[in-house]
XYZ file of N, CA and C in Angstrom:
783
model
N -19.437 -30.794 5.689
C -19.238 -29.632 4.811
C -18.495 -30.081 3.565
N -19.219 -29.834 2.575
C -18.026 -30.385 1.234
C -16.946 -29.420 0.948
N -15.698 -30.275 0.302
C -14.592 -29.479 0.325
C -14.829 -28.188 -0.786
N -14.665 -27.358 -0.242
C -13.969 -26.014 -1.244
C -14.728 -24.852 -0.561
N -16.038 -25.329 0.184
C -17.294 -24.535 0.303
C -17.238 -23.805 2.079
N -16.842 -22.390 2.244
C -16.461 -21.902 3.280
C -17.459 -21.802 4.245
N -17.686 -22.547 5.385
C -18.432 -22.243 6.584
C -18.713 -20.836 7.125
N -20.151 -20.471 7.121
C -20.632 -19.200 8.143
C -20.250 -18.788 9.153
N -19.584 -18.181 9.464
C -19.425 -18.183 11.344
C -20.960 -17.559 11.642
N -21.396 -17.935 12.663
C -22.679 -17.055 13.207
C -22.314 -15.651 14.107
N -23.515 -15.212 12.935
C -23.020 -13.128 13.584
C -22.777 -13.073 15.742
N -23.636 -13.543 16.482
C -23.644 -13.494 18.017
C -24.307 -14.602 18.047
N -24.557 -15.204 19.739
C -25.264 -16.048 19.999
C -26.176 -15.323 21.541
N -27.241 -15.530 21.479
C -27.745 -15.088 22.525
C -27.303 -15.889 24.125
N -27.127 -14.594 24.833
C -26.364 -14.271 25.920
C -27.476 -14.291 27.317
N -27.519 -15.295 27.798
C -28.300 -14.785 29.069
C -27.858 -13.819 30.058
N -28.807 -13.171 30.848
C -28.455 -12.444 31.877
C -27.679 -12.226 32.927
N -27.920 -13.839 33.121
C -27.837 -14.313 34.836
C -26.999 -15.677 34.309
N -25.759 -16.097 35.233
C -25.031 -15.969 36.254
C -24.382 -14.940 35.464
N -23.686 -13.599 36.473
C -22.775 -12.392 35.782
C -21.618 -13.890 35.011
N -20.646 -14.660 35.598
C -19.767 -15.110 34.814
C -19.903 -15.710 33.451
N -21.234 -16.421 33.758
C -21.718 -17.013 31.968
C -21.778 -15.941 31.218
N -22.993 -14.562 31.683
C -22.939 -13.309 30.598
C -21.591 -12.529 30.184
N -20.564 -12.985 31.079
C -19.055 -12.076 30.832
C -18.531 -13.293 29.991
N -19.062 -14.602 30.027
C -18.174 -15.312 28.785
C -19.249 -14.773 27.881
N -20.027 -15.133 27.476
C -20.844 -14.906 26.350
C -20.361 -13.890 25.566
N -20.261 -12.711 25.879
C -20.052 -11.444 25.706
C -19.000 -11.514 24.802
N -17.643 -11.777 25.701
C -15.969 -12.147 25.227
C -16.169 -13.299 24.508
N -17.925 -13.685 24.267
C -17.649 -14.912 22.844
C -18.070 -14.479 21.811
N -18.789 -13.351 21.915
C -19.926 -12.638 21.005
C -19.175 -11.543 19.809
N -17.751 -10.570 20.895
C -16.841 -9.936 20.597
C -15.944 -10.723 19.601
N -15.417 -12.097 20.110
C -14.529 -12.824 19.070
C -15.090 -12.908 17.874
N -16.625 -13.886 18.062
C -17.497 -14.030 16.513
C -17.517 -12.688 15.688
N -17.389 -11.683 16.352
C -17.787 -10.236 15.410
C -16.549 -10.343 14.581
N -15.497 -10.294 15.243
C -13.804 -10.303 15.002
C -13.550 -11.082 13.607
N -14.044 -11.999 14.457
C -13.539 -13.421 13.126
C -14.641 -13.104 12.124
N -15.789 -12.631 11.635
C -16.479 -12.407 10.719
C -15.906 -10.911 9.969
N -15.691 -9.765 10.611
C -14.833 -9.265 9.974
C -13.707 -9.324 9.134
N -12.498 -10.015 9.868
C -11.748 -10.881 9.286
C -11.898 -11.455 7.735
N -12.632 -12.606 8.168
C -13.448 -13.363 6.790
C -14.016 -12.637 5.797
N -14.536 -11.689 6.040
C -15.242 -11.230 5.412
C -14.426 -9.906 3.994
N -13.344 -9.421 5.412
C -11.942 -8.903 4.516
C -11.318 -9.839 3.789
N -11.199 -11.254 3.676
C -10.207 -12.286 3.363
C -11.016 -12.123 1.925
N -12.125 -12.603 2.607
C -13.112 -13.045 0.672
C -12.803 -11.350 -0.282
N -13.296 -10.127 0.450
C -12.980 -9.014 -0.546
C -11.609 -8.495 -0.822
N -10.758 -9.082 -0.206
C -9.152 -8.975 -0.627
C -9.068 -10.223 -1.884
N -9.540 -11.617 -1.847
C -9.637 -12.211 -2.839
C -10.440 -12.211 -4.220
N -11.656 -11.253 -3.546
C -12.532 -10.833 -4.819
C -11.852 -9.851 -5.916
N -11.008 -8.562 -4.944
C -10.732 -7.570 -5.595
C -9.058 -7.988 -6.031
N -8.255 -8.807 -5.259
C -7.478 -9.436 -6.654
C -7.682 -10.345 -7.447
N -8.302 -11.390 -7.646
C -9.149 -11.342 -8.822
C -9.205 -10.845 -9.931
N -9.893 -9.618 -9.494
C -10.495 -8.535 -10.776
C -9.252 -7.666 -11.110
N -8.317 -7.425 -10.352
C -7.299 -6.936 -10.694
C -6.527 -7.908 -11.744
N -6.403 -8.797 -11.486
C -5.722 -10.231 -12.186
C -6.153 -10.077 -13.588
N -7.691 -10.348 -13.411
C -8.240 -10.739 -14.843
C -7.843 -9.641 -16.131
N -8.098 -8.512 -15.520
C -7.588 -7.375 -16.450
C -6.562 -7.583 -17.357
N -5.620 -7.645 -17.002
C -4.436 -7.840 -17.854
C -4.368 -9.282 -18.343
N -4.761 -10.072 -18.095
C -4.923 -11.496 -18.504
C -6.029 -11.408 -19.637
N -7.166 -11.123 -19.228
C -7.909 -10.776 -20.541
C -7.080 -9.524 -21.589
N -6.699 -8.807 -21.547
C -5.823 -8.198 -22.368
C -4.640 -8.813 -23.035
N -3.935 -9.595 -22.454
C -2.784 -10.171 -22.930
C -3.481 -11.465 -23.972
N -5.107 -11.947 -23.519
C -5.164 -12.881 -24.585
C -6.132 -12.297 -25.591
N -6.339 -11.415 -25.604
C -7.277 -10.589 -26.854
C -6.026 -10.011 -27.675
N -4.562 -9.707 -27.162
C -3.805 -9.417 -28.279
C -3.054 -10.595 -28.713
N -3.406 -11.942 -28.093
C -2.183 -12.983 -28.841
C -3.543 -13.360 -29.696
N -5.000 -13.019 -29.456
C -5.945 -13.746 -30.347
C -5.825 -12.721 -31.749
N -5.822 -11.469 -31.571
C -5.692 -10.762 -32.820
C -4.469 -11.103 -33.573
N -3.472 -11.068 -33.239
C -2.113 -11.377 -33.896
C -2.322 -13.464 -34.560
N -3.173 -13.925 -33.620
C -3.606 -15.043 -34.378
C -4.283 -14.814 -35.541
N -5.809 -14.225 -35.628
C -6.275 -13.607 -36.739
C -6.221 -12.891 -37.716
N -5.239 -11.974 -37.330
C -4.865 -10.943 -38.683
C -3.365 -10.688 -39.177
N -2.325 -11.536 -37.822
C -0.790 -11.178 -38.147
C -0.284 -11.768 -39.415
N -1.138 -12.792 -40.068
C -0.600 -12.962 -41.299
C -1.060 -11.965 -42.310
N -1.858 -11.463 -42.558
C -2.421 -10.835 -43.315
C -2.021 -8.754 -42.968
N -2.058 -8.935 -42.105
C -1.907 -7.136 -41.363
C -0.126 -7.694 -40.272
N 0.514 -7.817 -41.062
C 1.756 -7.846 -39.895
C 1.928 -6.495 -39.466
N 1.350 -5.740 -39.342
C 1.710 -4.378 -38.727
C 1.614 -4.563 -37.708
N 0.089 -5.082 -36.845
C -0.644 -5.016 -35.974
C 0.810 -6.021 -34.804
N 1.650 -7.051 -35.161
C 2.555 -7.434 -34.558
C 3.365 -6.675 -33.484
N 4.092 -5.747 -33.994
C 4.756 -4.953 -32.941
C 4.058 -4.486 -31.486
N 2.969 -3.699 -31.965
C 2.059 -3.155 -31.583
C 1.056 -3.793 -30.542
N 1.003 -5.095 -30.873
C 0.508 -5.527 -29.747
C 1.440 -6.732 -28.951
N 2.284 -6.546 -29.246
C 3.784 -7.463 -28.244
C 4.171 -6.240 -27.542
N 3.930 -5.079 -27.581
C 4.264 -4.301 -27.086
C 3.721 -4.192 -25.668
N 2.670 -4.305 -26.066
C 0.698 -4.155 -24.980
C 0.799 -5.796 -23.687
N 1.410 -6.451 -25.032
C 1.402 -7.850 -23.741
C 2.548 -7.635 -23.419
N 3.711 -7.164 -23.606
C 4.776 -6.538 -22.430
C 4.463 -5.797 -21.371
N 3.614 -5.051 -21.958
C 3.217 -3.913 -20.550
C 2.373 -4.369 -19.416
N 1.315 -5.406 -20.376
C 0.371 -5.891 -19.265
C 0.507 -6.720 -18.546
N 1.616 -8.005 -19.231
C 2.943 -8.989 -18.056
C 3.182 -8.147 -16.844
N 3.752 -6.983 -17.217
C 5.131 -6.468 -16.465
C 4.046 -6.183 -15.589
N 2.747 -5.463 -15.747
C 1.901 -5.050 -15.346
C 1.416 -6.456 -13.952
N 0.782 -7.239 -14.545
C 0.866 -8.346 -13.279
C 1.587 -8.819 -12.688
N 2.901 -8.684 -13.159
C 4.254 -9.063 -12.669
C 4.265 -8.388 -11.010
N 3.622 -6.925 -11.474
C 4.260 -6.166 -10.358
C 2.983 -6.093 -9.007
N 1.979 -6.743 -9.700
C 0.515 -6.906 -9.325
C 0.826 -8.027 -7.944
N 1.320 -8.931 -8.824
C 1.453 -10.232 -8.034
C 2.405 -9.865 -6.963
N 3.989 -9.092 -7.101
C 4.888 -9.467 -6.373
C 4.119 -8.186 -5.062
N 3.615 -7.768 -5.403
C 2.834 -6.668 -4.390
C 1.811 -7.479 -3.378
N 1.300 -8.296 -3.802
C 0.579 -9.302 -3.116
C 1.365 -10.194 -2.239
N 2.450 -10.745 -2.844
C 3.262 -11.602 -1.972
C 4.244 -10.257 -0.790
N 4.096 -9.264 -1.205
C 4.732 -8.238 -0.005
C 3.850 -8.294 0.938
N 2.071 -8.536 0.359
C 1.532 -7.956 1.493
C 1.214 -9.568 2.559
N 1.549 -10.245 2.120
C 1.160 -12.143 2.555
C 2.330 -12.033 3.133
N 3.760 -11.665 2.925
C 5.052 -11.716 3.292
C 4.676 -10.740 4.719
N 4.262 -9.161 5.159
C 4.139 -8.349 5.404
C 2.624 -9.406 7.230
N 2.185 -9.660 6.450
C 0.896 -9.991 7.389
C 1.567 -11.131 8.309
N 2.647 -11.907 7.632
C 3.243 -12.720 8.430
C 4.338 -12.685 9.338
N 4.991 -11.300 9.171
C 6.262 -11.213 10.224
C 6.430 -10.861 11.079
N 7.322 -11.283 11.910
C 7.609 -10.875 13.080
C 9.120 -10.376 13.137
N 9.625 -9.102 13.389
C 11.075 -8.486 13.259
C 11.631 -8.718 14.627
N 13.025 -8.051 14.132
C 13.553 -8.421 15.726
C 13.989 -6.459 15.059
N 13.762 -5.834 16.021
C 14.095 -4.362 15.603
C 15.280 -3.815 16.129
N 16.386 -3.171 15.403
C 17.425 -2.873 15.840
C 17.851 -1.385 15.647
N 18.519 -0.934 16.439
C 18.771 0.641 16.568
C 19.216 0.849 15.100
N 18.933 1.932 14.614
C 18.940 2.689 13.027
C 19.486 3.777 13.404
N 20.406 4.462 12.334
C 20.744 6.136 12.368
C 19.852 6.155 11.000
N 18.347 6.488 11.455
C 17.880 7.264 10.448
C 18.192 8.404 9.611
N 19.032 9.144 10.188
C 19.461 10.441 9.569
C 20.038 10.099 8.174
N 21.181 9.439 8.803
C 22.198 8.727 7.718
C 21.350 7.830 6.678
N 20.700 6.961 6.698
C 19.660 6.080 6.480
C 19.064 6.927 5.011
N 17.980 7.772 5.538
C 17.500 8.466 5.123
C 17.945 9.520 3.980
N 18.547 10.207 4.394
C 19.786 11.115 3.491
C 20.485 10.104 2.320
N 20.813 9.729 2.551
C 21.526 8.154 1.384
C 21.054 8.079 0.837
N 19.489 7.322 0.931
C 18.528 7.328 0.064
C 17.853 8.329 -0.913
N 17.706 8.679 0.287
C 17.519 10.412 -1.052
C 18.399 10.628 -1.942
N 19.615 10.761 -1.576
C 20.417 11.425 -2.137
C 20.393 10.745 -3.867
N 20.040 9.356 -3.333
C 20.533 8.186 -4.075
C 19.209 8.322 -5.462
N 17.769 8.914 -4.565
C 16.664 8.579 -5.615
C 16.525 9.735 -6.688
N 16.951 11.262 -6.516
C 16.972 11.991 -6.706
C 17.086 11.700 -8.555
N 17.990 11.458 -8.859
C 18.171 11.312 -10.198
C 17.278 10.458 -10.784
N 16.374 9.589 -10.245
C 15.440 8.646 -10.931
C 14.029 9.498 -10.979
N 13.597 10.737 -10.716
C 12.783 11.673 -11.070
C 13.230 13.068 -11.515
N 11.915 13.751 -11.908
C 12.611 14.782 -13.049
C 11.665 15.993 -12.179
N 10.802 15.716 -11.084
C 10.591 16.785 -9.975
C 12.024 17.139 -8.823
N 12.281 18.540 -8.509
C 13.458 18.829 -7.657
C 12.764 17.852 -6.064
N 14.346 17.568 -5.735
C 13.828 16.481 -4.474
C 14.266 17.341 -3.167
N 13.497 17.958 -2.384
C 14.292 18.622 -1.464
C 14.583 18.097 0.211
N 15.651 17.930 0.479
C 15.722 17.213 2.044
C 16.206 18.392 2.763
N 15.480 18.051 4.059
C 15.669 18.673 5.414
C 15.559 17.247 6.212
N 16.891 17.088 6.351
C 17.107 16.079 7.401
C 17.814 16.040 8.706
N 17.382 16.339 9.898
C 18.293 16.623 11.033
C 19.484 15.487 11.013
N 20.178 15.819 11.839
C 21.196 14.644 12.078
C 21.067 13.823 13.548
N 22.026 12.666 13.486
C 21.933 11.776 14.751
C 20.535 11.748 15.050
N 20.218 11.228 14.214
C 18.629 10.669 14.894
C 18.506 9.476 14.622
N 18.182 8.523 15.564
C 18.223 7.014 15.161
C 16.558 6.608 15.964
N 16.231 5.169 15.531
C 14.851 4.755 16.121
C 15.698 3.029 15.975
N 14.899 2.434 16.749
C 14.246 1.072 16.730
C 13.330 0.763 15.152
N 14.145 0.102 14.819
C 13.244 -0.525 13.130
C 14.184 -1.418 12.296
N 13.810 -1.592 11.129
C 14.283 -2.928 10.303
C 14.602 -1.918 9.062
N 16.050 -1.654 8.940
C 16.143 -0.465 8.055
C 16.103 -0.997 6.550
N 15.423 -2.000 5.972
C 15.232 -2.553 4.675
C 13.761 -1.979 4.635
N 12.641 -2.069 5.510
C 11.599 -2.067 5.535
C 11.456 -0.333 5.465
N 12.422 0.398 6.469
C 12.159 1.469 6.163
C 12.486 2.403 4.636
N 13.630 1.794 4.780
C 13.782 2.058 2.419
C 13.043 1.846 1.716
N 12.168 0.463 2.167
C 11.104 -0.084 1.235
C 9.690 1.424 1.561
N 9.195 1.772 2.743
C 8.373 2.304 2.725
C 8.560 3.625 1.997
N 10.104 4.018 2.647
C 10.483 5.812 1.671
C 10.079 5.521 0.670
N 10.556 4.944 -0.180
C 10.645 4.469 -1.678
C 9.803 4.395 -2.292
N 8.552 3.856 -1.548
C 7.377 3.429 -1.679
C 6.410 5.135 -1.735
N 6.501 5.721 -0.657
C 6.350 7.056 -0.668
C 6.586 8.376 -1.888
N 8.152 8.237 -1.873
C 8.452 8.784 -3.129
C 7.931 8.606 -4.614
N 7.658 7.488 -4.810
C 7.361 7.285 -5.362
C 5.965 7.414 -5.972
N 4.819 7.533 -4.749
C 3.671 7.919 -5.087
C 3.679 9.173 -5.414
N 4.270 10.274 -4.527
C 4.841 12.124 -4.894
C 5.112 11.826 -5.945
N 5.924 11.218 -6.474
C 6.582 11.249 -8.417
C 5.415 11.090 -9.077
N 4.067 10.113 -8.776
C 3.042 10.001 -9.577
C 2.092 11.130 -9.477
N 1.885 11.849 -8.609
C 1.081 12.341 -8.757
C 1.294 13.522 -7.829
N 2.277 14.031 -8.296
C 2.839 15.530 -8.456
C 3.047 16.056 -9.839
N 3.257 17.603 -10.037
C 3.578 18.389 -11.129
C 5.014 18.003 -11.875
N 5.188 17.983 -12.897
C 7.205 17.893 -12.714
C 7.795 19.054 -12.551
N 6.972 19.960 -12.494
C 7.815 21.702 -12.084
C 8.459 21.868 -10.982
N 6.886 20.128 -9.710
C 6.990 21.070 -8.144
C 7.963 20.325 -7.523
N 8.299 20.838 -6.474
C 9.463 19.753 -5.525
C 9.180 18.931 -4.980
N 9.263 17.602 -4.254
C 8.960 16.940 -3.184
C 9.876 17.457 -2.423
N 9.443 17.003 -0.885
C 10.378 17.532 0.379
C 10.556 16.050 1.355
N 11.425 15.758 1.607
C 11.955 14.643 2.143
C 12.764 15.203 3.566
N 11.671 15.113 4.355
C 12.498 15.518 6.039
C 12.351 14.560 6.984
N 13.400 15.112 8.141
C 13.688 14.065 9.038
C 13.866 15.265 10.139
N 13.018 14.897 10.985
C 13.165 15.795 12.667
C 12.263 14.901 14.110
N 12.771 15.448 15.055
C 12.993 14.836 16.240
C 11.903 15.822 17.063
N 10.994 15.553 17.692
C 10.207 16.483 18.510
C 10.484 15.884 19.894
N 9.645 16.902 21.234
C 10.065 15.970 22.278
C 8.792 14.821 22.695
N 7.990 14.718 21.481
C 7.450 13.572 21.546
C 7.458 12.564 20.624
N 8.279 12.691 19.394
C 8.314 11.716 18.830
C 9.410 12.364 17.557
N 9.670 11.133 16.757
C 10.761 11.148 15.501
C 9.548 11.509 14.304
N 9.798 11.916 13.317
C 8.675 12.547 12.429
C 9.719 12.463 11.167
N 8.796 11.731 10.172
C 9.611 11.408 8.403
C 8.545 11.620 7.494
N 8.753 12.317 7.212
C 7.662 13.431 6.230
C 8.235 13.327 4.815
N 7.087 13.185 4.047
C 7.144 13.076 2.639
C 6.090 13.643 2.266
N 6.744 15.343 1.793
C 5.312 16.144 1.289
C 5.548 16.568 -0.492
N 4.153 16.565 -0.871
C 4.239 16.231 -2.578
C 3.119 17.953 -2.488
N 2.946 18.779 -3.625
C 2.229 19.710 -4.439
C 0.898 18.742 -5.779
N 0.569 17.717 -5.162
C -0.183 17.173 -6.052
C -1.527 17.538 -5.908
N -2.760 17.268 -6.468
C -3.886 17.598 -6.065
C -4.481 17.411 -4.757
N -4.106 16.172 -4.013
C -4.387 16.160 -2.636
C -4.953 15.087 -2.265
N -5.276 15.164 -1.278
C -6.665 13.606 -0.733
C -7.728 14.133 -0.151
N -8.678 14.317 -0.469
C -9.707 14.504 0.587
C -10.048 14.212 1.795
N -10.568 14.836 2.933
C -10.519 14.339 4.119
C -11.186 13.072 4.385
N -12.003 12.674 3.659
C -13.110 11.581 4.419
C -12.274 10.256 3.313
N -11.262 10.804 2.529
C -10.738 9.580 1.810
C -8.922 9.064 2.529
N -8.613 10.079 3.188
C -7.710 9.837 4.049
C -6.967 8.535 4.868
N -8.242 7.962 5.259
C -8.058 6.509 5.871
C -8.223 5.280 4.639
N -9.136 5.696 3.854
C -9.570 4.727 2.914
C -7.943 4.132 2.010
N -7.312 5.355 1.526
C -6.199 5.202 1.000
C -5.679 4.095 1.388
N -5.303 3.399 2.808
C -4.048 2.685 2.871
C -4.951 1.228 2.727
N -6.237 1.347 2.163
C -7.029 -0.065 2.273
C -6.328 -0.643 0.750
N -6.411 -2.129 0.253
C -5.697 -2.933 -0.112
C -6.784 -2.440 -1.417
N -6.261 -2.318 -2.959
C -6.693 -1.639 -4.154
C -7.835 -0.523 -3.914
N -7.694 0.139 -2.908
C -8.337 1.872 -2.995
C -7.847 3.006 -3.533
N -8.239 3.357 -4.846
C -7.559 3.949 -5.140
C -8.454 5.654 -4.990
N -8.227 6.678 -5.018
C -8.680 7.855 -4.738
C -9.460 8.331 -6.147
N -9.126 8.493 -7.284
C -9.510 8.697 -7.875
C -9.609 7.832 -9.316
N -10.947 7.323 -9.108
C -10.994 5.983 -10.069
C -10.629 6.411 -11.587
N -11.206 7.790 -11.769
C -11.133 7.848 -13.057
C -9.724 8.085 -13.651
N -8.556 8.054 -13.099
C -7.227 8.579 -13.357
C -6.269 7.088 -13.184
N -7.366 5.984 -12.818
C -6.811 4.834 -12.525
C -5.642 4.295 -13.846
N -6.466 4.275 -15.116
C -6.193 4.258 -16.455
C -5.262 4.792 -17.076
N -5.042 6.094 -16.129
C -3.736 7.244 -16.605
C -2.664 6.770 -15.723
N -2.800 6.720 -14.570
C -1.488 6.554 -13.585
C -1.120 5.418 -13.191
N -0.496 4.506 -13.072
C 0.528 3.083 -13.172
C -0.080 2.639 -11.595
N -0.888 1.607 -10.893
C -0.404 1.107 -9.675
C -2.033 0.575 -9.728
N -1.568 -0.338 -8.759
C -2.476 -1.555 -8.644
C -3.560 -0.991 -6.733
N -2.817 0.192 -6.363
C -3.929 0.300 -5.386
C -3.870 -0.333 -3.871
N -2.181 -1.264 -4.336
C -1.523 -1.550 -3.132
C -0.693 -1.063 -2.436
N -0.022 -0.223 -3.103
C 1.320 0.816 -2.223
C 1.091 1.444 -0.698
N 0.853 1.665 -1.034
C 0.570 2.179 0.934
C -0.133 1.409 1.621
N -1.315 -0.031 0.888
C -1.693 -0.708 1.813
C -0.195 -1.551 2.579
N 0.947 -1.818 1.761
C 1.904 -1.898 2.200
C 2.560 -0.905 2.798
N 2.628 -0.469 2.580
C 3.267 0.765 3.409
C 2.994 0.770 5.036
N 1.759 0.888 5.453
C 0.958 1.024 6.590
C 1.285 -0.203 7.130
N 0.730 -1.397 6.606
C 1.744 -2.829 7.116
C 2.847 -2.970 7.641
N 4.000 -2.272 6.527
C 5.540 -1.999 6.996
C 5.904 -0.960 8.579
N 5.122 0.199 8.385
C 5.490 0.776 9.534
C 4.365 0.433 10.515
N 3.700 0.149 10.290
C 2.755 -0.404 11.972
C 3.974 -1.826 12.813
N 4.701 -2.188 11.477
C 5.954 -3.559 12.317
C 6.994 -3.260 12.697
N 7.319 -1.637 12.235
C 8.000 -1.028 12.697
C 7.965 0.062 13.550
N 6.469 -0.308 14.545
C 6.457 0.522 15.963
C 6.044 1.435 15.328
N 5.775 2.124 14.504
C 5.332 3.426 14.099
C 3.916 3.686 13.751
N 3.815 4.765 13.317
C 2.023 4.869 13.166
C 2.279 6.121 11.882
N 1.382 6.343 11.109
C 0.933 7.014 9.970
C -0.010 7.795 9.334
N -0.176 8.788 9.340
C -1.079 10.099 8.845
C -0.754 10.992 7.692
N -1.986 11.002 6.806
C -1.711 12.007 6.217
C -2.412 13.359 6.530
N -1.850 14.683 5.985
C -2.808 15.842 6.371
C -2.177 16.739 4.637
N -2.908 17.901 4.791
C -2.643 18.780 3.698
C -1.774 19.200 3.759
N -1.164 19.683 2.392
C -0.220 20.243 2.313
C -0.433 21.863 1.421
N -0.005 22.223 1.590
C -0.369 23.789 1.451
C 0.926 24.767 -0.055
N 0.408 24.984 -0.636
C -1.318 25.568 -1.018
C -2.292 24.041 -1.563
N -1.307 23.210 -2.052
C -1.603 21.991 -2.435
C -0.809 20.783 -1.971
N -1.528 19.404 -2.087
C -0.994 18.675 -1.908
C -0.876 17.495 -0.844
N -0.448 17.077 -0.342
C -0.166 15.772 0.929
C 1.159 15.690 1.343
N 0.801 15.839 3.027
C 2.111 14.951 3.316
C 1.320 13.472 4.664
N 2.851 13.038 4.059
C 2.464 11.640 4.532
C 3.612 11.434 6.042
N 3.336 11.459 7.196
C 4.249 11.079 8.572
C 3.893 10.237 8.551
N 5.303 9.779 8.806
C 5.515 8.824 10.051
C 5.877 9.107 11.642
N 5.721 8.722 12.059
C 5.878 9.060 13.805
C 6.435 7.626 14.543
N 7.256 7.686 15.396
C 8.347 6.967 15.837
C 7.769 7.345 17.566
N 7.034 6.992 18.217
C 6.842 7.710 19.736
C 8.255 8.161 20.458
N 8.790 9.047 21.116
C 9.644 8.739 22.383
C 9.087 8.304 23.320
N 9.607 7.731 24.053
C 9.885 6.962 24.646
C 10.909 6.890 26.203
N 10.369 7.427 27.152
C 11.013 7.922 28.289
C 11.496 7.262 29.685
């Protein structure tokens, strides 16, 4: 095989009938090949689609150092104006890239999980983000409630959360930031008044640059990775994740913590 050039796995291999133990390996060999071609097959379109994320701002950042080559002597106006554009579109891959190394950082760990007072946890944070948006932030947070988790990872995901509600909410409406205890599980809810998600786009969301609505891509700041991290972070932190509607508008996003008896 020459170097650079990635080997096929083959889709199945045909399985005889007879002896039952050969057809029960075959089978459990047939299942792996599916596995590992999936896999691969995610690896190449996670590398295709950053890529194309990449190039964007890279082709932008050198179409404005080529104009400011061509006309900044003659039109120094055009100077400001586009140092401005290759600031944004740096900062722009800056945040592209370090999102990528969360999710390479994220695919590789293994935690050691330690008892949390989420309540406390939680509340702090809020309390703390509140002033960095100009929507009212509202918490309902029970108290003494703690879980099993890596309480950096869980700041990182709130944060991460909030932060999508700040994008794409009203600035009139509130977000709601709660914390409650059922007798089947811990529940951390982050509900926004934004336009919403559709049902059949629900799952798609937490896939790695899916974004919901392409055409608003241009208007609203993010590369399409946030919650694919997100979902990463709390699946390592024992938890699991859903969104459903929010009423009259909007999304909320759980987390769920199982009890555990």
């Amino acid at each position: 095989m020459q170097p650079g050039i990635l080997r096929t796995i083959p889709t199945v291999i045909d399985v005889p009938a007879s002896p039952r133990e050969i057809n029960d390996l075959g089978q459990a060999f047939n299942e792996l090949l599916v596995t590992q071609n999936q896999r691969l097959q995610h690896e190449r379109q996670f590398i295709s689609d950053a890529s194309h994320e990449l190039r964007t701002p890279i082709a932008a950042i050198r179409g404005n150092l080529s104009l400011i080559r061509r006309r900044g002597d003659a039109h120094p106006e055009v100077i400001p104006e586009s140092l401005q554009f290759i600031d944004e579109e740096s900062l722009r891959m800056q945040h592209l890239i370090e999102n990528l190394l969360h999710l390479s950082r994220a695919d590789r760990a293994k935690l050691v999980l330690t008892n949390q007072d989420l309540s406390h946890l939680i509340l702090t944070l809020g309390e703390h983000y509140q002033p960095s948006i100009d929507q009212p932030l509202e918490l309902a947070i029970e108290s003494d409630i703690h879980v099993q988790g890596n309480a950096e990872m869980i700041q990182q995901i709130v944060v991460a959360l909030l932060d999508n509600a700040h994008k794409y909410s009203p600035h009139d409406q509130p977000i709601r930031l709660s914390l409650q205890q059922t007798s089947q599980a811990v529940e951390l809810a982050v509900a926004d008044h934004g336009e919403g998600i559709p049902d059949d786009q629900k799952q798609a969301v937490f896939q790695r640059f899916y974004r919901v609505d392409q055409s608003r891509s241009q208007t609203i700041e993010g590369s399409g990775l946030g919650l694919a991290i997100v979902r990463q972070l709390v699946t390592l932190n024992q938890a699991t994740i859903k969104i459903t509607n929010n009423q009259p508008t909007g999304s909320i996003f759980t987390i769920s913590w199982p009890i555990t008896k």
